Structure formats: C-alpha cells, structure tokens
Short mmCIF file of C-alpha atoms in Angstrom, two decimals:
data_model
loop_
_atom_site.label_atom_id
_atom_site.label_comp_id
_atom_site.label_asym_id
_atom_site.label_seq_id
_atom_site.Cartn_x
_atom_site.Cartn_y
_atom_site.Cartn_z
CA UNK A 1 0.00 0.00 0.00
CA UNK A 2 1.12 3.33 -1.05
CA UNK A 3 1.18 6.38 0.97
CA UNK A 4 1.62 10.25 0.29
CA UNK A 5 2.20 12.87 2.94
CA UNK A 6 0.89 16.44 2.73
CA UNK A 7 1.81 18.89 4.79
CA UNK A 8 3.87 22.50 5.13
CA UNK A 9 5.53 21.30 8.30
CA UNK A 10 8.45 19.26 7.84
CA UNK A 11 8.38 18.04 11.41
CA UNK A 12 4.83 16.71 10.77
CA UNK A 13 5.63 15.26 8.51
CA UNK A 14 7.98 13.32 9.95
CA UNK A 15 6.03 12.50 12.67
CA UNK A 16 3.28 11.38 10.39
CA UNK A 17 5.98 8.83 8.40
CA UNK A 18 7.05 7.58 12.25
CA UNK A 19 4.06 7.15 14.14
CA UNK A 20 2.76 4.85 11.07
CA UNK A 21 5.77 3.06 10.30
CA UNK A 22 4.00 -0.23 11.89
CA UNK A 23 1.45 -0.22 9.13
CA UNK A 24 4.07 -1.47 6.59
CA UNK A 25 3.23 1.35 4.22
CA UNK A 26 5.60 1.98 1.09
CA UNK A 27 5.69 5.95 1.26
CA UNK A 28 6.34 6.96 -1.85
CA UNK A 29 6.70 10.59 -1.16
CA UNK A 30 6.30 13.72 1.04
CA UNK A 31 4.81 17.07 -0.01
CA UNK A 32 4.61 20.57 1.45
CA UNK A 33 2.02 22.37 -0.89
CA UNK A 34 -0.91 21.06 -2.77
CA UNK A 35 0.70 21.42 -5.81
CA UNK A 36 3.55 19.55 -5.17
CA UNK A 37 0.74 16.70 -3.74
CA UNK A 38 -0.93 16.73 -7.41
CA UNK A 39 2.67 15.81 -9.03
CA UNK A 40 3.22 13.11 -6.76
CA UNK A 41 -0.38 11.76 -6.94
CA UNK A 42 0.01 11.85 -10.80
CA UNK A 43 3.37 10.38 -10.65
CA UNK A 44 3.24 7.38 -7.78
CA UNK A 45 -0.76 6.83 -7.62
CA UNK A 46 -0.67 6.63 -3.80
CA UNK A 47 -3.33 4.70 -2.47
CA UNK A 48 -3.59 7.10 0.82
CA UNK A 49 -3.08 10.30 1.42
CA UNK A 50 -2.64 12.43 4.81
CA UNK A 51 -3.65 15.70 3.58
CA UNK A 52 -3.19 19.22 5.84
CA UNK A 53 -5.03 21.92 5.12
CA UNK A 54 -3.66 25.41 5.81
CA UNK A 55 -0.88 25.58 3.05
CA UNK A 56 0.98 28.20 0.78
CA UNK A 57 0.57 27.87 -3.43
CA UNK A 58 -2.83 25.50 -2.89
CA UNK A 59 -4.39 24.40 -0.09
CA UNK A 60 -5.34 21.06 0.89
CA UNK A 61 -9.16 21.41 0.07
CA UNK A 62 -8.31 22.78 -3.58
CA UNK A 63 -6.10 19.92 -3.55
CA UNK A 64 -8.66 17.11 -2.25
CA UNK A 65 -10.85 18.07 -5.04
CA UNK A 66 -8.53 17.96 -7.56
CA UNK A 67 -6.78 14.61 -6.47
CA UNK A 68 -10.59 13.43 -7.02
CA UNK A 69 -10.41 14.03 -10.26
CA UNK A 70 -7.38 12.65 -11.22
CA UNK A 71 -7.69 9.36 -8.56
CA UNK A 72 -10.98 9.20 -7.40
CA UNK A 73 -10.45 5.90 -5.48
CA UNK A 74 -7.65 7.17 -2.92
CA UNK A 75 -8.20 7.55 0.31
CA UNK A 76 -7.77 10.86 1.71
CA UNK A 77 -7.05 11.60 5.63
CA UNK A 78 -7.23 15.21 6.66
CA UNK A 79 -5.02 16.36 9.47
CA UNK A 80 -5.77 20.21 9.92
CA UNK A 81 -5.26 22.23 12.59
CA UNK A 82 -8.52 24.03 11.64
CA UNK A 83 -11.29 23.04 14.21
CA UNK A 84 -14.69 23.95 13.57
CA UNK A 85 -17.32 21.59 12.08
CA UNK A 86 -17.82 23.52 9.09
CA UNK A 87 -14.35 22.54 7.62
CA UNK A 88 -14.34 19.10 8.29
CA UNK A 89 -17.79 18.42 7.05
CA UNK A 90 -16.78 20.30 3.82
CA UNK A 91 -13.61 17.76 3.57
CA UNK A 92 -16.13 14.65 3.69
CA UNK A 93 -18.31 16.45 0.94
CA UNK A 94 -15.33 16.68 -1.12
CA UNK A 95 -14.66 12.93 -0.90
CA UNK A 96 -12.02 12.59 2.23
CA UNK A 97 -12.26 9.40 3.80
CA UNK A 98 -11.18 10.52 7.68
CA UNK A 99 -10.48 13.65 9.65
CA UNK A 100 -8.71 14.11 12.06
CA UNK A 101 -7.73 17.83 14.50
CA UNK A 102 -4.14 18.70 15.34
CA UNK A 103 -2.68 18.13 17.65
CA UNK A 104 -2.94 14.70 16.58
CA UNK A 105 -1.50 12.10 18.78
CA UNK A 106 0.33 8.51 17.64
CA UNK A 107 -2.80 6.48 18.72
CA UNK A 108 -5.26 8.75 17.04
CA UNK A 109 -3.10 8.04 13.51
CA UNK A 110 -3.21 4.66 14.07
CA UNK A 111 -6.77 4.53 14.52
CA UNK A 112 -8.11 6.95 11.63
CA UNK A 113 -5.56 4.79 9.69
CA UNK A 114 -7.13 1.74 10.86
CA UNK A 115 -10.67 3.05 9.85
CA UNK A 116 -9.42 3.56 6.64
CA UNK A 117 -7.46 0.51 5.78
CA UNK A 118 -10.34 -1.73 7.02
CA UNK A 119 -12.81 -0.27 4.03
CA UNK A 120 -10.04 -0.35 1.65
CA UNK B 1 -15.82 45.00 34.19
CA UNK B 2 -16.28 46.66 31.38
CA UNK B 3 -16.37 45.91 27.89
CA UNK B 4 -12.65 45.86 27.24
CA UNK B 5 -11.67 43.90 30.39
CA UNK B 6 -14.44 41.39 29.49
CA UNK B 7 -12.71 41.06 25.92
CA UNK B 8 -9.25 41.05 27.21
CA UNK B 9 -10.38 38.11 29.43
CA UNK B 10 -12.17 36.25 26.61
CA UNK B 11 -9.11 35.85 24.10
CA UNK B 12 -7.11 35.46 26.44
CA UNK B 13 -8.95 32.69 27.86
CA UNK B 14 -9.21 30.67 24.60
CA UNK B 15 -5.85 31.56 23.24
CA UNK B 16 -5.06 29.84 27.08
CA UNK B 17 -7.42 26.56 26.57
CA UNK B 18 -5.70 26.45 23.08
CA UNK B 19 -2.35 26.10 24.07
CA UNK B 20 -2.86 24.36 27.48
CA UNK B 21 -4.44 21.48 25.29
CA UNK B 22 -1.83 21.15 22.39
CA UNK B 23 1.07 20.42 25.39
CA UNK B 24 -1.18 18.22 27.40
CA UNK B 25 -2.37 16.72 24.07
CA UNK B 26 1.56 15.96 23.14
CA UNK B 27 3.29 15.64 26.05
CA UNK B 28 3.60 14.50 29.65
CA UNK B 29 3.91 17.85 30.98
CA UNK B 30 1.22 20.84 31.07
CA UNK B 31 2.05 24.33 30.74
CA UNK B 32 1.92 26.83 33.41
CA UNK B 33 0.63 30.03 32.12
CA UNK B 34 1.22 33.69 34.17
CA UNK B 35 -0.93 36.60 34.54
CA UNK B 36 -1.30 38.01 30.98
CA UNK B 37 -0.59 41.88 30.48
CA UNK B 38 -1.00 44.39 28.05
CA UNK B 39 2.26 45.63 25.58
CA UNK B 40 2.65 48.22 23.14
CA UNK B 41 3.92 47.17 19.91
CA UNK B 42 7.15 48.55 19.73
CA UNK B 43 8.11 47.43 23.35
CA UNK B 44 7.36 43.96 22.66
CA UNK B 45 9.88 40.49 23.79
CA UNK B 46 10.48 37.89 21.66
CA UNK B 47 12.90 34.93 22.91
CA UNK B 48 15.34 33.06 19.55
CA UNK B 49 12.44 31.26 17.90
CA UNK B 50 9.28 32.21 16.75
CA UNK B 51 5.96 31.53 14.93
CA UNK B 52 3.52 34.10 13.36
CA UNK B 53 0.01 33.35 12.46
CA UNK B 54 -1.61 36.08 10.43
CA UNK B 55 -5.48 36.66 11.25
CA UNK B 56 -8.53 38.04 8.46
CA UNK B 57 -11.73 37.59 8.53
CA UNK B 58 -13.78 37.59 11.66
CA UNK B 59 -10.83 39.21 13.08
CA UNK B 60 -7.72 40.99 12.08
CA UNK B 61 -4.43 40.60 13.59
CA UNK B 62 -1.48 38.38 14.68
CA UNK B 63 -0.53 36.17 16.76
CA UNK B 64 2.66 34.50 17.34
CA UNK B 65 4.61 32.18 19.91
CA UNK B 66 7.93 32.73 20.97
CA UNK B 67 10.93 30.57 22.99
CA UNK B 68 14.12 29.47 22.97
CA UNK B 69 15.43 26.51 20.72
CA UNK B 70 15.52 24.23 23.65
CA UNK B 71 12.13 24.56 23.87
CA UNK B 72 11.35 23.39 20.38
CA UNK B 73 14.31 20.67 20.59
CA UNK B 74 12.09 18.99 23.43
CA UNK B 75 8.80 19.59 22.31
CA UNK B 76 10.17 17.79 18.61
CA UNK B 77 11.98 14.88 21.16
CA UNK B 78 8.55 14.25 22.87
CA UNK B 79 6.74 14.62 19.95
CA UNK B 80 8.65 13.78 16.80
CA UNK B 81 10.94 11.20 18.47
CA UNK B 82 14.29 13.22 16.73
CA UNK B 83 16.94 13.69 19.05
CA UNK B 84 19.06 16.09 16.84
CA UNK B 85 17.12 18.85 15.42
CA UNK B 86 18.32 21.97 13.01
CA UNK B 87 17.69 25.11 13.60
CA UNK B 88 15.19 25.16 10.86
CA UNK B 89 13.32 21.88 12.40
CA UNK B 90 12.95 24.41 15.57
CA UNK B 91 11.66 26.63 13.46
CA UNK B 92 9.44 24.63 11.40
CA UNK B 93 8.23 23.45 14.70
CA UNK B 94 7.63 27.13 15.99
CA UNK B 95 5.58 27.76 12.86
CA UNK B 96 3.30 24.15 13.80
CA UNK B 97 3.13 25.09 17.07
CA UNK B 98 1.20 28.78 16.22
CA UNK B 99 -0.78 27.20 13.34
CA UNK B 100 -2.03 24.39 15.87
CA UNK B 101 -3.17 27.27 18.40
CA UNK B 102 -4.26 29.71 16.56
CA UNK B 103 -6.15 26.79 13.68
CA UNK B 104 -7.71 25.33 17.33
CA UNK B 105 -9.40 28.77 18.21
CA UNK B 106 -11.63 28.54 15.82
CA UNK B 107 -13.84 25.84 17.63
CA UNK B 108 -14.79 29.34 19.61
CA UNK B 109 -14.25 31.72 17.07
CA UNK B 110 -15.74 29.72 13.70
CA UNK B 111 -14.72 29.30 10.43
CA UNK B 112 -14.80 32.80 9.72
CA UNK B 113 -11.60 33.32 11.57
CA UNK B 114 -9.05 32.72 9.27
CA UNK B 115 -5.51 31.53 9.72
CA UNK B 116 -2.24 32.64 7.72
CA UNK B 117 0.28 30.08 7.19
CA UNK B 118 2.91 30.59 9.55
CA UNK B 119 6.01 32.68 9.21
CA UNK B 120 9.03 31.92 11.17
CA UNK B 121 11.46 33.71 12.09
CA UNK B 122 14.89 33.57 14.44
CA UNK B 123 15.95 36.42 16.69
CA UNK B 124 13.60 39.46 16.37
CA UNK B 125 12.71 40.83 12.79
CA UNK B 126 12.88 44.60 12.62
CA UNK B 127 8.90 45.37 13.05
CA UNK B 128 5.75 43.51 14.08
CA UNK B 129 3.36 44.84 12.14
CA UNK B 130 0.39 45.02 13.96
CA UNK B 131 -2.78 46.40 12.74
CA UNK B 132 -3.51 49.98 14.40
CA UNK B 133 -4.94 50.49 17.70
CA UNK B 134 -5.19 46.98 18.79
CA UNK B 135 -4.63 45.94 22.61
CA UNK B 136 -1.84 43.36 22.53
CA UNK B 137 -2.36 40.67 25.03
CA UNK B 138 1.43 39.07 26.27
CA UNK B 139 0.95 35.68 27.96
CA UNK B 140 3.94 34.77 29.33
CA UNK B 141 4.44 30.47 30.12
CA UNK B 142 6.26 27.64 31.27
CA UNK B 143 6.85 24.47 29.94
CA UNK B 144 9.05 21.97 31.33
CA UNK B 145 11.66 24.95 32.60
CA UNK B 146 11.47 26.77 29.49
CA UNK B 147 10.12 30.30 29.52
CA UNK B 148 7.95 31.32 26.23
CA UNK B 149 5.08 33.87 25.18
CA UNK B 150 2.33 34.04 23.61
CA UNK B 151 1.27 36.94 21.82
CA UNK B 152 -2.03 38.34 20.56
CA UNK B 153 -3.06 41.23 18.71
CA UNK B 154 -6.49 41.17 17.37
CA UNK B 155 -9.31 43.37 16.73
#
C-alpha cells in the first residue's frame, strides 16, 4: 500500500511517516504544498493520502478536489489544525475518507488509519 | 468589568485553553501560564524562535509564539521522536506550534476566523506589524523549565 504525505511542516511530517511506520506502508513521497501533492499523486498513484489543510501555493481542500479528479479511489485523511465543524464536514463532501484535528496524537493516527485501511 | 476587560479576558482565555491542550495533548507535561498583560507594539519580547500566524476575517491581527530553541528541541523529542534537530526543524516546529493554536481557536471563534500560514522567524525581525490600535495581550508560560510567550493582537 502506497502512501503520500501532505503537509507544510516538515516536522509533521515526519512524525506522520514515524508514528505509522507499523502499518508497513511503502511511502512513496512527502509534499509541502498542494501542488507539489498533485505531481506526486500523478506520478506514484498513492493509495492514501494524509492531507493538511492550511498551506501556501494550494491548499489542501483545492487539492482534495482535484486529487478526485485525477484518482478518485484514494483515500484521503485530513489532518488540519482548523477546528470547527464547518471545515471538516466540507472535507467529507469533497470525498475525504477521515479527519482528524491537530494536535494529533500517535494512537489517534493509528486509529483513523485503521478506519481507513479496514474499508479499503 | 467593562467591555474591554471582558474582551481582554475572553481571548485570552481561549488563546489559554488552546495552548494548554496542544502540550497536554503531546506531552507529559502541562504548561503553566502567568498573569497576561498588556504591551505596546514597539516594546514587545520575543525569545530566539518564533511563529507568526496572520489573522482576516472575523478578526484581524497576529498572533505568534515565541521561545528558545531548547524549547522546540524537546517539544520535537517528545513529539517527533528526533533527538538532533536543526535550527530550521525548531523553526518549522515554531511555525506548527502557532498554526495548531491559533487553527484550534476557531472551535470558539468559527470558520470565519481565518488563519495565515505561519512565518518563522529567528531572533527578532525589525517590526511587528500590527494592525492599528489593537490591545496586545502578552501571555507569558512555562513548559518543562522553558520560559515562552504568547502573543495576541487582534481586533
């Protein structure tokens, strides 16, 4: 199973790769802007994707709805720091699979990752 | 109390709960904030390493947090697990830290508050620009024996 990892914080991104380095994932790439997530999606057809939202050149919503469009079938995890309702109901609309708030702690991954893996 | 004390006391209090949750969220050891107080912009203190959320919508404003590198070395060791961090990992983890915060506060505030990505910067930049006439709220905390602040100014 392929993953991608989206976000403009390298240290979360680390921390992302670490706390789910049990799952036996091949990650076949990291990303800091939405744009650079499109490439990679294009390019290595990840079958999951931890997507942030809050990022320079395109966010991750612009992003999730685009990566739609070119993959429909991937599975999309958001990890935003942005915690109202609104934003996270708007992420399911758009097709994401899970959502989870920052802070987001190892058990939490492992469970939204779980979630996903089990209705892959 | 009037109207300004009773706003003072309302961001404060949920830039507070923001914070206090992303340690005790992350790590084994909770924050201790201090009284906040109120700074003028060009008297302000900012400690080595620092993150800067800029605020539209709902509100304008910043907001950033500020301490030293060891700080941010043990926050990524508890955290991230990496036991030799760059200077830009400190920073990149400055700039997470006041993106988690400031992202949080919009449970209270809703999605019309909108977050900035962060800017990061080391040592202090020439000017804050702040918008005019805004009250800027300085809470000053603890965590595990490093001193840091948080600071607000929104209208």
């Amino acid at each position: 199973m392929k993953l991608l990892i989206v976000d403009d914080s390298s240290m979360m991104r680390t921390t992302i790769e670490s706390h789910l380095n049990n799952f036996g994932f091949e990650i076949v790439g990291h990303a800091g802007n939405g744009r650079e997530a499109l490439e990679l999606v294009t390019a290595k057809r990840p079958d999951f994707v931890t997507l942030d939202i809050t990022m320079p050149e395109m966010d991750g919503i612009e992003c999730l709805e685009e990566i739609m469009k070119i993959a429909p079938d991937t599975k999309v995890m958001i990890i935003t720091a942005l915690s109202d309702k609104y934003t996270g109901l708007e992420a399911l609309k758009k097709g994401a699979r899970e959502f989870l708030y920052k802070p987001v702690t190892p058990e939490q991954l492992k469970e939204g990752f779980d979630s996903m893996i089990s209705h892959h | 109390m009037d109207t300004k004390q009773l706003e003072f006391e309302k961001t404060v209090n949920v830039f507070i709960n923001s914070i206090e949750k992303y340690f005790n969220k992350l790590t084994d050891t909770p924050i201790q904030t201090h009284p906040p107080f109120i700074k003028q912009p060009d008297d302000l203190v900012l400690k080595e390493c620092t993150g800067m959320i800029g605020i539209s919508g709902s509100k304008m404003g910043l907001v950033y947090i500020s301490g030293g590198m060891e700080l941010f070395r043990d926050l990524i060791l508890q955290y991230v697990g990496l036991e030799k961090p760059t200077t830009s990992d400190m920073l990149d983890m400055a700039g997470e830290l006041s993106n988690v915060v400031a992202g949080n506060v919009r449970e209270s505030y809703g999605r019309e508050f909108m977050i900035s990505i962060p800017i990061v910067f080391q040592g202090s930049p020439d000017k804050l620009k702040f918008p005019k006439d805004v009250p800027i709220y300085v809470i000053p905390f603890d965590w595990d024996g490093h001193e840091a602040y948080m600071v607000i100014g929104l209208k």
